[in-house]
mmCIF file of C-alpha atoms in Angstrom:
data_model
loop_
_atom_site.group_PDB
_atom_site.id
_atom_site.type_symbol
_atom_site.label_atom_id
_atom_site.label_comp_id
_atom_site.label_asym_id
_atom_site.label_seq_id
_atom_site.Cartn_x
_atom_site.Cartn_y
_atom_site.Cartn_z
ATOM 1 C CA UNK A 1 94.978 -19.915 -62.948
ATOM 2 C CA UNK A 2 97.298 -17.694 -60.819
ATOM 3 C CA UNK A 3 100.146 -18.310 -58.576
ATOM 4 C CA UNK A 4 99.681 -17.842 -54.886
ATOM 5 C CA UNK A 5 102.798 -19.352 -53.326
ATOM 6 C CA UNK A 6 106.099 -20.366 -54.955
ATOM 7 C CA UNK A 7 105.478 -23.527 -56.771
ATOM 8 C CA UNK A 8 101.895 -23.740 -55.701
ATOM 9 C CA UNK A 9 98.777 -23.017 -57.881
ATOM 10 C CA UNK A 10 95.383 -22.061 -56.965
ATOM 11 C CA UNK A 11 92.405 -22.999 -59.120
ATOM 12 C CA UNK A 12 89.035 -21.288 -58.662
ATOM 13 C CA UNK A 13 86.175 -22.592 -60.740
ATOM 14 C CA UNK A 14 82.860 -20.843 -61.038
ATOM 15 C CA UNK A 15 80.570 -21.496 -64.018
ATOM 16 C CA UNK A 16 78.394 -18.350 -64.359
ATOM 17 C CA UNK A 17 75.558 -19.977 -66.300
ATOM 18 C CA UNK A 18 72.397 -20.107 -64.228
ATOM 19 C CA UNK A 19 73.785 -17.808 -61.423
ATOM 20 C CA UNK A 20 73.228 -14.001 -60.771
ATOM 21 C CA UNK A 21 76.150 -11.739 -60.306
ATOM 22 C CA UNK A 22 75.253 -11.397 -56.631
ATOM 23 C CA UNK A 23 75.383 -15.143 -56.172
ATOM 24 C CA UNK A 24 78.895 -15.195 -57.742
ATOM 25 C CA UNK A 25 80.013 -12.428 -55.463
ATOM 26 C CA UNK A 26 79.445 -14.536 -52.244
ATOM 27 C CA UNK A 27 80.353 -18.175 -53.159
ATOM 28 C CA UNK A 28 80.766 -21.153 -50.844
ATOM 29 C CA UNK A 29 84.183 -22.606 -51.106
ATOM 30 C CA UNK A 30 85.371 -26.310 -51.008
ATOM 31 C CA UNK A 31 89.093 -26.921 -51.372
ATOM 32 C CA UNK A 32 91.751 -29.681 -51.946
ATOM 33 C CA UNK A 33 95.419 -30.298 -51.881
ATOM 34 C CA UNK A 34 96.351 -32.454 -54.785
ATOM 35 C CA UNK A 35 99.624 -33.724 -56.404
ATOM 36 C CA UNK A 36 99.546 -31.672 -59.540
ATOM 37 C CA UNK A 37 103.292 -32.107 -59.968
ATOM 38 C CA UNK A 38 105.677 -34.929 -59.017
ATOM 39 C CA UNK A 39 105.300 -38.678 -59.283
ATOM 40 C CA UNK A 40 101.476 -38.516 -58.867
ATOM 41 C CA UNK A 41 100.833 -35.567 -61.140
ATOM 42 C CA UNK A 42 98.939 -37.526 -63.737
ATOM 43 C CA UNK A 43 96.560 -38.972 -61.084
ATOM 44 C CA UNK A 44 96.186 -35.613 -59.345
ATOM 45 C CA UNK A 45 95.364 -33.827 -62.615
ATOM 46 C CA UNK A 46 92.730 -36.501 -63.465
ATOM 47 C CA UNK A 47 91.145 -35.788 -60.051
ATOM 48 C CA UNK A 48 91.313 -32.156 -60.593
ATOM 49 C CA UNK A 49 89.565 -32.333 -63.970
ATOM 50 C CA UNK A 50 86.720 -34.439 -62.338
ATOM 51 C CA UNK A 51 86.189 -32.199 -59.388
ATOM 52 C CA UNK A 52 86.175 -29.060 -61.383
ATOM 53 C CA UNK A 53 83.740 -30.392 -63.910
ATOM 54 C CA UNK A 54 81.383 -31.431 -61.123
ATOM 55 C CA UNK A 55 81.398 -28.018 -59.576
ATOM 56 C CA UNK A 56 80.783 -26.348 -63.013
ATOM 57 C CA UNK A 57 77.924 -28.608 -63.633
ATOM 58 C CA UNK A 58 76.309 -27.753 -60.222
ATOM 59 C CA UNK A 59 76.787 -23.987 -60.871
ATOM 60 C CA UNK A 60 75.202 -24.307 -64.304
ATOM 61 C CA UNK A 61 72.132 -25.779 -62.607
ATOM 62 C CA UNK A 62 71.921 -22.754 -60.208
ATOM 63 C CA UNK A 63 74.422 -23.650 -57.600
ATOM 64 C CA UNK A 64 73.334 -24.361 -53.940
ATOM 65 C CA UNK A 65 70.034 -22.656 -53.559
ATOM 66 C CA UNK A 66 71.103 -19.957 -56.021
ATOM 67 C CA UNK A 67 74.648 -19.549 -54.353
ATOM 68 C CA UNK A 68 77.734 -20.313 -56.396
ATOM 69 C CA UNK A 69 80.283 -22.861 -55.255
ATOM 70 C CA UNK A 70 83.952 -22.283 -55.779
ATOM 71 C CA UNK A 71 86.655 -24.954 -55.921
ATOM 72 C CA UNK A 72 90.203 -24.137 -54.769
ATOM 73 C CA UNK A 73 93.114 -26.483 -55.350
ATOM 74 C CA UNK A 74 96.703 -26.237 -54.235
ATOM 75 C CA UNK A 75 99.421 -28.392 -55.615
ATOM 76 C CA UNK A 76 101.461 -30.344 -52.979
ATOM 77 C CA UNK A 77 103.682 -32.225 -55.312
ATOM 78 C CA UNK A 78 102.741 -35.414 -53.210
ATOM 79 C CA UNK A 79 104.742 -34.058 -50.306
ATOM 80 C CA UNK A 80 103.136 -34.519 -46.925
ATOM 81 C CA UNK A 81 104.506 -31.321 -45.493
ATOM 82 C CA UNK A 82 103.270 -29.271 -48.301
ATOM 83 C CA UNK A 83 99.886 -31.065 -48.077
ATOM 84 C CA UNK A 84 99.603 -30.031 -44.420
ATOM 85 C CA UNK A 85 100.680 -26.459 -45.239
ATOM 86 C CA UNK A 86 98.130 -26.280 -48.077
ATOM 87 C CA UNK A 87 95.364 -27.704 -45.744
ATOM 88 C CA UNK A 88 96.145 -24.972 -43.260
ATOM 89 C CA UNK A 89 96.110 -22.256 -45.759
ATOM 90 C CA UNK A 90 92.763 -23.413 -47.336
ATOM 91 C CA UNK A 91 91.154 -23.647 -44.024
ATOM 92 C CA UNK A 92 92.392 -20.150 -43.016
ATOM 93 C CA UNK A 93 91.078 -18.839 -46.199
ATOM 94 C CA UNK A 94 87.561 -20.072 -45.297
ATOM 95 C CA UNK A 95 86.932 -23.320 -47.141
ATOM 96 C CA UNK A 96 83.765 -24.831 -45.765
ATOM 97 C CA UNK A 97 85.162 -28.358 -46.475
ATOM 98 C CA UNK A 98 88.261 -30.037 -47.767
ATOM 99 C CA UNK A 99 87.956 -32.820 -50.357
ATOM 100 C CA UNK A 100 89.930 -35.826 -51.576
ATOM 101 C CA UNK A 101 93.164 -35.927 -49.608
ATOM 102 C CA UNK A 102 95.773 -37.872 -51.614
ATOM 103 C CA UNK A 103 98.114 -40.682 -50.285
ATOM 104 C CA UNK A 104 98.657 -42.302 -46.923
ATOM 105 C CA UNK A 105 101.454 -39.842 -45.784
ATOM 106 C CA UNK A 106 99.716 -36.731 -46.977
ATOM 107 C CA UNK A 107 96.245 -37.600 -45.567
ATOM 108 C CA UNK A 108 97.969 -38.467 -42.171
ATOM 109 C CA UNK A 109 99.889 -35.123 -42.245
ATOM 110 C CA UNK A 110 96.690 -33.115 -42.556
ATOM 111 C CA UNK A 111 94.759 -34.589 -39.695
ATOM 112 C CA UNK A 112 96.076 -32.090 -37.173
ATOM 113 C CA UNK A 113 95.095 -29.224 -39.492
ATOM 114 C CA UNK A 114 91.488 -30.579 -39.620
ATOM 115 C CA UNK A 115 91.343 -30.756 -35.940
ATOM 116 C CA UNK A 116 92.703 -27.343 -35.449
ATOM 117 C CA UNK A 117 90.585 -25.717 -38.013
ATOM 118 C CA UNK A 118 87.467 -27.916 -37.052
ATOM 119 C CA UNK A 119 86.821 -28.534 -40.758
ATOM 120 C CA UNK A 120 85.488 -31.620 -42.355
ATOM 121 C CA UNK A 121 87.292 -33.586 -45.010
ATOM 122 C CA UNK A 122 85.345 -35.953 -47.466
ATOM 123 C CA UNK A 123 87.109 -38.490 -49.389
ATOM 124 C CA UNK A 124 90.369 -40.070 -48.278
ATOM 125 C CA UNK A 125 92.497 -41.436 -51.142
ATOM 126 C CA UNK A 126 94.367 -43.781 -48.763
ATOM 127 C CA UNK A 127 93.633 -47.108 -47.093
ATOM 128 C CA UNK A 128 96.359 -47.090 -44.406
ATOM 129 C CA UNK A 129 98.056 -44.678 -42.008
ATOM 130 C CA UNK A 130 96.691 -42.773 -39.016
ATOM 131 C CA UNK A 131 93.956 -41.108 -41.015
ATOM 132 C CA UNK A 132 92.345 -44.608 -41.526
ATOM 133 C CA UNK A 133 93.266 -46.198 -38.123
ATOM 134 C CA UNK A 134 92.000 -43.139 -36.207
ATOM 135 C CA UNK A 135 90.199 -40.913 -38.636
ATOM 136 C CA UNK A 136 88.868 -38.602 -35.909
ATOM 137 C CA UNK A 137 85.796 -36.334 -35.789
ATOM 138 C CA UNK A 138 86.334 -34.386 -38.970
ATOM 139 C CA UNK A 139 87.474 -37.165 -41.552
ATOM 140 C CA UNK A 140 84.675 -38.857 -43.765
ATOM 141 C CA UNK A 141 86.462 -41.636 -45.703
ATOM 142 C CA UNK A 142 84.516 -43.530 -48.289
ATOM 143 C CA UNK A 143 86.845 -46.098 -49.677
ATOM 144 C CA UNK A 144 87.497 -49.445 -47.808
ATOM 145 C CA UNK A 145 90.714 -49.801 -45.842
ATOM 146 C CA UNK A 146 93.910 -51.509 -46.844
ATOM 147 C CA UNK A 147 93.081 -54.138 -44.203
ATOM 148 C CA UNK A 148 89.772 -54.807 -46.013
ATOM 149 C CA UNK A 149 91.664 -55.070 -49.378
ATOM 150 C CA UNK A 150 94.174 -57.682 -48.027
ATOM 151 C CA UNK A 151 91.308 -59.574 -46.309
ATOM 152 C CA UNK A 152 89.560 -59.937 -49.789
ATOM 153 C CA UNK A 153 92.916 -61.133 -51.261
ATOM 154 C CA UNK A 154 93.434 -63.631 -48.510
ATOM 155 C CA UNK A 155 89.712 -64.935 -48.971
ATOM 156 C CA UNK A 156 90.394 -65.429 -52.819
ATOM 157 C CA UNK A 157 93.605 -67.231 -52.090
ATOM 158 C CA UNK A 158 91.812 -69.530 -49.589
ATOM 159 C CA UNK A 159 89.312 -70.282 -52.213
ATOM 160 C CA UNK A 160 91.985 -71.120 -54.671
ATOM 161 C CA UNK A 161 94.050 -73.057 -52.093
ATOM 162 C CA UNK A 162 96.974 -70.789 -52.280
ATOM 163 C CA UNK A 163 98.762 -71.022 -48.866
ATOM 164 C CA UNK A 164 102.363 -70.542 -49.693
ATOM 165 C CA UNK A 165 102.450 -66.651 -49.886
ATOM 166 C CA UNK A 166 105.177 -63.957 -50.077
ATOM 167 C CA UNK A 167 104.831 -60.351 -49.480
ATOM 168 C CA UNK A 168 106.654 -57.669 -51.265
ATOM 169 C CA UNK A 169 106.227 -54.172 -49.831
ATOM 170 C CA UNK A 170 107.553 -50.834 -50.869
ATOM 171 C CA UNK A 171 110.507 -49.531 -48.845
ATOM 172 C CA UNK A 172 108.811 -46.457 -47.329
ATOM 173 C CA UNK A 173 106.115 -45.476 -44.799
ATOM 174 C CA UNK A 174 103.210 -46.515 -46.943
ATOM 175 C CA UNK A 175 104.819 -49.931 -47.686
ATOM 176 C CA UNK A 176 105.842 -50.572 -44.135
ATOM 177 C CA UNK A 177 102.298 -49.650 -42.818
ATOM 178 C CA UNK A 178 100.713 -52.022 -45.399
ATOM 179 C CA UNK A 179 103.215 -54.733 -44.520
ATOM 180 C CA UNK A 180 102.081 -54.596 -40.941
ATOM 181 C CA UNK A 181 98.476 -54.913 -41.921
ATOM 182 C CA UNK A 182 99.173 -57.786 -44.280
ATOM 183 C CA UNK A 183 101.172 -59.644 -41.494
ATOM 184 C CA UNK A 184 98.334 -59.166 -38.972
ATOM 185 C CA UNK A 185 95.729 -60.486 -41.577
ATOM 186 C CA UNK A 186 97.883 -63.516 -42.287
ATOM 187 C CA UNK A 187 98.390 -64.206 -38.579
ATOM 188 C CA UNK A 188 94.696 -64.047 -38.112
ATOM 189 C CA UNK A 189 94.148 -66.750 -40.788
ATOM 190 C CA UNK A 190 96.740 -68.894 -39.128
ATOM 191 C CA UNK A 191 99.474 -68.318 -41.846
ATOM 192 C CA UNK A 192 103.037 -67.050 -41.974
ATOM 193 C CA UNK A 193 104.467 -65.638 -45.138
ATOM 194 C CA UNK A 194 107.326 -67.544 -46.949
ATOM 195 C CA UNK A 195 109.110 -64.341 -47.130
ATOM 196 C CA UNK A 196 108.779 -60.464 -46.812
ATOM 197 C CA UNK A 197 110.823 -58.508 -49.301
ATOM 198 C CA UNK A 198 111.288 -54.774 -49.624
ATOM 199 C CA UNK A 199 111.236 -53.138 -52.998
ATOM 200 C CA UNK A 200 112.420 -49.586 -53.738
ATOM 201 C CA UNK A 201 109.751 -47.166 -54.989
ATOM 202 C CA UNK A 202 111.577 -46.964 -58.343
ATOM 203 C CA UNK A 203 111.699 -50.750 -58.713
ATOM 204 C CA UNK A 204 115.465 -50.597 -59.018
ATOM 205 C CA UNK A 205 116.036 -53.705 -56.981
ATOM 206 C CA UNK A 206 113.278 -55.777 -58.807
ATOM 207 C CA UNK A 207 115.676 -58.043 -60.615
ATOM 208 C CA UNK A 208 117.222 -59.269 -57.240
ATOM 209 C CA UNK A 209 113.758 -59.766 -55.811
ATOM 210 C CA UNK A 210 112.732 -61.798 -58.738
ATOM 211 C CA UNK A 211 115.623 -64.165 -58.163
ATOM 212 C CA UNK A 212 114.576 -64.420 -54.351
ATOM 213 C CA UNK A 213 111.054 -65.205 -55.328
ATOM 214 C CA UNK A 214 112.161 -67.874 -57.797
ATOM 215 C CA UNK A 215 114.130 -69.490 -54.975
ATOM 216 C CA UNK A 216 111.136 -69.830 -52.651
ATOM 217 C CA UNK A 217 109.864 -73.481 -52.508
ATOM 218 C CA UNK A 218 106.359 -73.985 -53.333
ATOM 219 C CA UNK A 219 105.442 -70.333 -53.864
ATOM 220 C CA UNK A 220 101.813 -69.992 -54.838
ATOM 221 C CA UNK A 221 100.979 -66.251 -54.559
ATOM 222 C CA UNK A 222 102.570 -62.849 -54.037
ATOM 223 C CA UNK A 223 100.969 -59.872 -52.349
ATOM 224 C CA UNK A 224 102.510 -56.795 -53.837
ATOM 225 C CA UNK A 225 102.096 -53.589 -51.717
ATOM 226 C CA UNK A 226 103.797 -51.057 -53.830
ATOM 227 C CA UNK A 227 103.234 -48.122 -56.160
ATOM 228 C CA UNK A 228 103.104 -48.298 -59.972
ATOM 229 C CA UNK A 229 106.842 -48.174 -60.906
ATOM 230 C CA UNK A 230 107.728 -50.866 -58.315
ATOM 231 C CA UNK A 231 104.782 -53.056 -59.230
ATOM 232 C CA UNK A 232 105.570 -52.890 -62.928
ATOM 233 C CA UNK A 233 109.250 -53.605 -62.290
ATOM 234 C CA UNK A 234 108.508 -56.551 -59.939
ATOM 235 C CA UNK A 235 106.026 -58.383 -62.078
ATOM 236 C CA UNK A 236 107.880 -57.795 -65.264
ATOM 237 C CA UNK A 237 111.050 -59.193 -63.831
ATOM 238 C CA UNK A 238 109.267 -62.068 -62.263
ATOM 239 C CA UNK A 239 107.620 -63.034 -65.520
ATOM 240 C CA UNK A 240 110.979 -62.820 -67.271
ATOM 241 C CA UNK A 241 112.366 -65.187 -64.647
ATOM 242 C CA UNK A 242 109.554 -67.702 -65.615
ATOM 243 C CA UNK A 243 107.658 -67.151 -62.197
ATOM 244 C CA UNK A 244 104.158 -67.896 -63.112
ATOM 245 C CA UNK A 245 102.750 -67.171 -59.600
ATOM 246 C CA UNK A 246 99.614 -65.050 -59.190
ATOM 247 C CA UNK A 247 100.350 -61.512 -58.127
ATOM 248 C CA UNK A 248 97.817 -59.655 -55.906
ATOM 249 C CA UNK A 249 97.832 -55.787 -55.902
ATOM 250 C CA UNK A 250 96.086 -53.073 -54.134
ATOM 251 C CA UNK A 251 93.362 -51.037 -55.917
ATOM 252 C CA UNK A 252 95.713 -47.970 -56.296
ATOM 253 C CA UNK A 253 97.584 -49.917 -59.052
ATOM 254 C CA UNK A 254 94.423 -50.823 -61.080
ATOM 255 C CA UNK A 255 95.239 -48.143 -63.681
ATOM 256 C CA UNK A 256 96.113 -47.583 -67.336
ATOM 257 C CA UNK A 257 99.627 -46.736 -66.520
ATOM 258 C CA UNK A 258 100.175 -50.148 -64.866
ATOM 259 C CA UNK A 259 98.372 -52.071 -67.680
ATOM 260 C CA UNK A 260 100.663 -50.219 -70.296
ATOM 261 C CA UNK A 261 103.763 -50.685 -68.099
ATOM 262 C CA UNK A 262 103.151 -54.470 -67.772
ATOM 263 C CA UNK A 263 102.625 -54.858 -71.601
ATOM 264 C CA UNK A 264 102.754 -58.636 -72.297
ATOM 265 C CA UNK A 265 103.135 -59.471 -68.626
ATOM 266 C CA UNK A 266 99.516 -58.900 -67.362
ATOM 267 C CA UNK A 267 98.419 -62.440 -67.129
ATOM 268 C CA UNK A 268 97.933 -63.757 -63.548
ATOM 269 C CA UNK A 269 97.712 -60.274 -62.128
ATOM 270 C CA UNK A 270 94.792 -59.552 -59.691
ATOM 271 C CA UNK A 271 93.739 -56.101 -58.372
ATOM 272 C CA UNK A 272 91.356 -55.140 -55.623
ATOM 273 C CA UNK A 273 88.786 -52.534 -56.515
ATOM 274 C CA UNK A 274 87.019 -50.134 -54.126
ATOM 275 C CA UNK A 275 84.304 -48.744 -56.228
ATOM 276 C CA UNK A 276 81.923 -50.270 -58.832
ATOM 277 C CA UNK A 277 83.236 -50.816 -62.281
ATOM 278 C CA UNK A 278 83.551 -47.357 -63.971
ATOM 279 C CA UNK A 279 82.605 -48.967 -67.376
ATOM 280 C CA UNK A 280 79.209 -50.449 -66.388
ATOM 281 C CA UNK A 281 76.381 -47.850 -66.339
ATOM 282 C CA UNK A 282 73.728 -49.943 -64.324
ATOM 283 C CA UNK A 283 74.671 -47.984 -61.211
ATOM 284 C CA UNK A 284 73.031 -44.444 -61.582
ATOM 285 C CA UNK A 285 76.033 -42.744 -60.101
ATOM 286 C CA UNK A 286 78.329 -44.477 -62.497
ATOM 287 C CA UNK A 287 76.168 -43.363 -65.372
ATOM 288 C CA UNK A 288 76.433 -39.776 -64.128
ATOM 289 C CA UNK A 289 80.220 -40.128 -63.978
ATOM 290 C CA UNK A 290 80.298 -41.542 -67.628
ATOM 291 C CA UNK A 291 78.087 -38.599 -68.681
ATOM 292 C CA UNK A 292 80.485 -36.073 -67.098
ATOM 293 C CA UNK A 293 83.385 -37.675 -69.017
ATOM 294 C CA UNK A 294 81.717 -36.937 -72.420
ATOM 295 C CA UNK A 295 82.640 -33.299 -72.042
ATOM 296 C CA UNK A 296 85.622 -32.115 -74.068
ATOM 297 C CA UNK A 297 89.072 -32.587 -72.511
ATOM 298 C CA UNK A 298 87.950 -35.040 -69.826
ATOM 299 C CA UNK A 299 90.091 -38.127 -68.999
ATOM 300 C CA UNK A 300 88.987 -41.665 -69.833
ATOM 301 C CA UNK A 301 87.030 -43.721 -67.287
ATOM 302 C CA UNK A 302 89.121 -45.313 -64.434
ATOM 303 C CA UNK A 303 88.608 -46.563 -60.976
ATOM 304 C CA UNK A 304 90.380 -43.626 -59.526
ATOM 305 C CA UNK A 305 88.364 -41.228 -61.498
ATOM 306 C CA UNK A 306 85.057 -42.767 -60.296
ATOM 307 C CA UNK A 307 86.323 -42.767 -56.772
ATOM 308 C CA UNK A 308 87.078 -39.020 -56.877
ATOM 309 C CA UNK A 309 83.583 -38.471 -58.574
ATOM 310 C CA UNK A 310 81.829 -40.396 -55.849
ATOM 311 C CA UNK A 311 83.671 -38.557 -53.028
ATOM 312 C CA UNK A 312 82.877 -35.231 -54.632
ATOM 313 C CA UNK A 313 79.218 -36.152 -55.267
ATOM 314 C CA UNK A 314 78.837 -37.275 -51.703
ATOM 315 C CA UNK A 315 80.183 -33.894 -50.400
ATOM 316 C CA UNK A 316 77.934 -31.994 -52.865
ATOM 317 C CA UNK A 317 74.811 -33.975 -51.667
ATOM 318 C CA UNK A 318 75.550 -33.119 -48.071
ATOM 319 C CA UNK A 319 75.934 -29.463 -49.039
ATOM 320 C CA UNK A 320 72.558 -29.511 -50.731
ATOM 321 C CA UNK A 321 71.079 -30.835 -47.514
ATOM 322 C CA UNK A 322 73.023 -28.217 -45.461
ATOM 323 C CA UNK A 323 71.669 -25.477 -47.684
ATOM 324 C CA UNK A 324 73.280 -22.351 -49.165
ATOM 325 C CA UNK A 325 74.136 -20.860 -45.776
ATOM 326 C CA UNK A 326 76.063 -23.997 -44.950
ATOM 327 C CA UNK A 327 78.800 -23.592 -42.315
ATOM 328 C CA UNK A 328 81.344 -26.295 -41.335
ATOM 329 C CA UNK A 329 79.371 -27.301 -38.377
ATOM 330 C CA UNK A 330 76.119 -27.441 -40.341
ATOM 331 C CA UNK A 331 77.741 -29.431 -43.139
ATOM 332 C CA UNK A 332 79.129 -31.942 -40.704
ATOM 333 C CA UNK A 333 75.583 -32.261 -39.294
ATOM 334 C CA UNK A 334 74.331 -32.968 -42.753
ATOM 335 C CA UNK A 335 76.919 -35.552 -43.465
ATOM 336 C CA UNK A 336 76.194 -37.287 -40.100
ATOM 337 C CA UNK A 337 72.503 -37.405 -40.874
ATOM 338 C CA UNK A 338 72.859 -38.846 -44.452
ATOM 339 C CA UNK A 339 72.253 -42.430 -43.278
ATOM 340 C CA UNK A 340 73.203 -45.204 -45.629
ATOM 341 C CA UNK A 341 74.824 -44.207 -48.925
ATOM 342 C CA UNK A 342 74.655 -46.788 -51.747
ATOM 343 C CA UNK A 343 76.636 -46.667 -54.981
ATOM 344 C CA UNK A 344 75.726 -50.101 -56.353
ATOM 345 C CA UNK A 345 77.385 -52.911 -54.196
ATOM 346 C CA UNK A 346 79.366 -50.040 -52.416
ATOM 347 C CA UNK A 347 77.501 -49.254 -49.260
ATOM 348 C CA UNK A 348 78.566 -46.979 -46.386
ATOM 349 C CA UNK A 349 77.159 -45.072 -43.433
ATOM 350 C CA UNK A 350 79.030 -42.143 -41.768
ATOM 351 C CA UNK A 351 79.296 -43.048 -37.988
ATOM 352 C CA UNK A 352 81.895 -42.695 -35.325
ATOM 353 C CA UNK A 353 84.444 -44.178 -35.812
ATOM 354 C CA UNK A 354 84.360 -43.848 -39.604
ATOM 355 C CA UNK A 355 85.985 -46.840 -41.292
ATOM 356 C CA UNK A 356 84.623 -46.069 -44.650
ATOM 357 C CA UNK A 357 82.915 -48.513 -47.061
ATOM 358 C CA UNK A 358 83.516 -52.169 -46.618
ATOM 359 C CA UNK A 359 83.235 -52.843 -50.340
ATOM 360 C CA UNK A 360 86.145 -54.622 -52.088
ATOM 361 C CA UNK A 361 86.037 -56.245 -55.494
ATOM 362 C CA UNK A 362 88.618 -58.224 -57.420
ATOM 363 C CA UNK A 363 89.638 -57.552 -61.102
ATOM 364 C CA UNK A 364 92.044 -59.110 -63.600
ATOM 365 C CA UNK A 365 93.344 -57.675 -66.847
ATOM 366 C CA UNK A 366 92.039 -59.443 -69.897
ATOM 367 C CA UNK A 367 93.931 -60.050 -73.325
ATOM 368 C CA UNK A 368 92.657 -56.732 -74.586
ATOM 369 C CA UNK A 369 94.072 -54.757 -71.603
ATOM 370 C CA UNK A 370 90.813 -54.152 -69.950
ATOM 371 C CA UNK A 371 89.828 -54.686 -66.284
ATOM 372 C CA UNK A 372 87.450 -57.514 -65.856
ATOM 373 C CA UNK A 373 85.593 -58.130 -62.353
#
């Protein structure tokens, strides 16, 4: 690991086993800008470990037609401007593709760089923002959109007869974008929320919001559009205020950190999911993911980890089809020609426009702190 820019790290991973010295001298490069520091560092490092392990496994098997594959990762600290700068640098340095942009603001920020550099991006860890509304020619998202997540929440609420709904959104660009999507979905279903409340990313105003929720007459459900700290603070304070209402959360919060943060207050908490269960091996790709995690030092299974794995797996499959001489143009042609891609119940086809998969599941936390679908 070596420093390339102040506060930015570059990671190049080549596993030599199965590759000649000549193959290692002329590798193909894929790249990513990840949050390896800052508020999303733990998640970014989980993604880094999975991506790197996949590249090393491919190289141990002989690479792409005997040609090594290199992974370059730059840390953006979950800052959109740094993410855009990193994308520009990685494209300039010759990456044939970018992989797994991270977060609504950062993914949106790199769009212009993809267009300028005519470089494909596979895997969008974001469900809202301009990257999802107008992904453009060079973006290949797999996960379903925030709109699809909220639609699944509303369908479940309708099934349960929950009509008196409040929305709590994070007080930033991500939260405001998500709020507009939720309001549009509610309007389409002929509903108006009882209230829309803004929560700070830190969750600092959660006690006041809990009081406001408690005062809403007939409240039956709350849609929470917020990150982990705000989600944990909101639900904890609501339960402490004896609010037994069901809380619906985006898939990004279906994580160990949220389960641990909620502690005894997990009951009545629902999460959307965007990939198959990472704990069930019936899906061949999930079994591959589980096998990858048996390596020393790998993180435990998670929805996010499986999503990163599937995004990376999809890119590697397209690179195999494009061949060892793959160019950016050739790789995009291979991606476009892949047809339907199925990972269990998750199905997608790359076409223009590219909305990503439509698959959205629902999960709850059981008494043992595990996600159950």
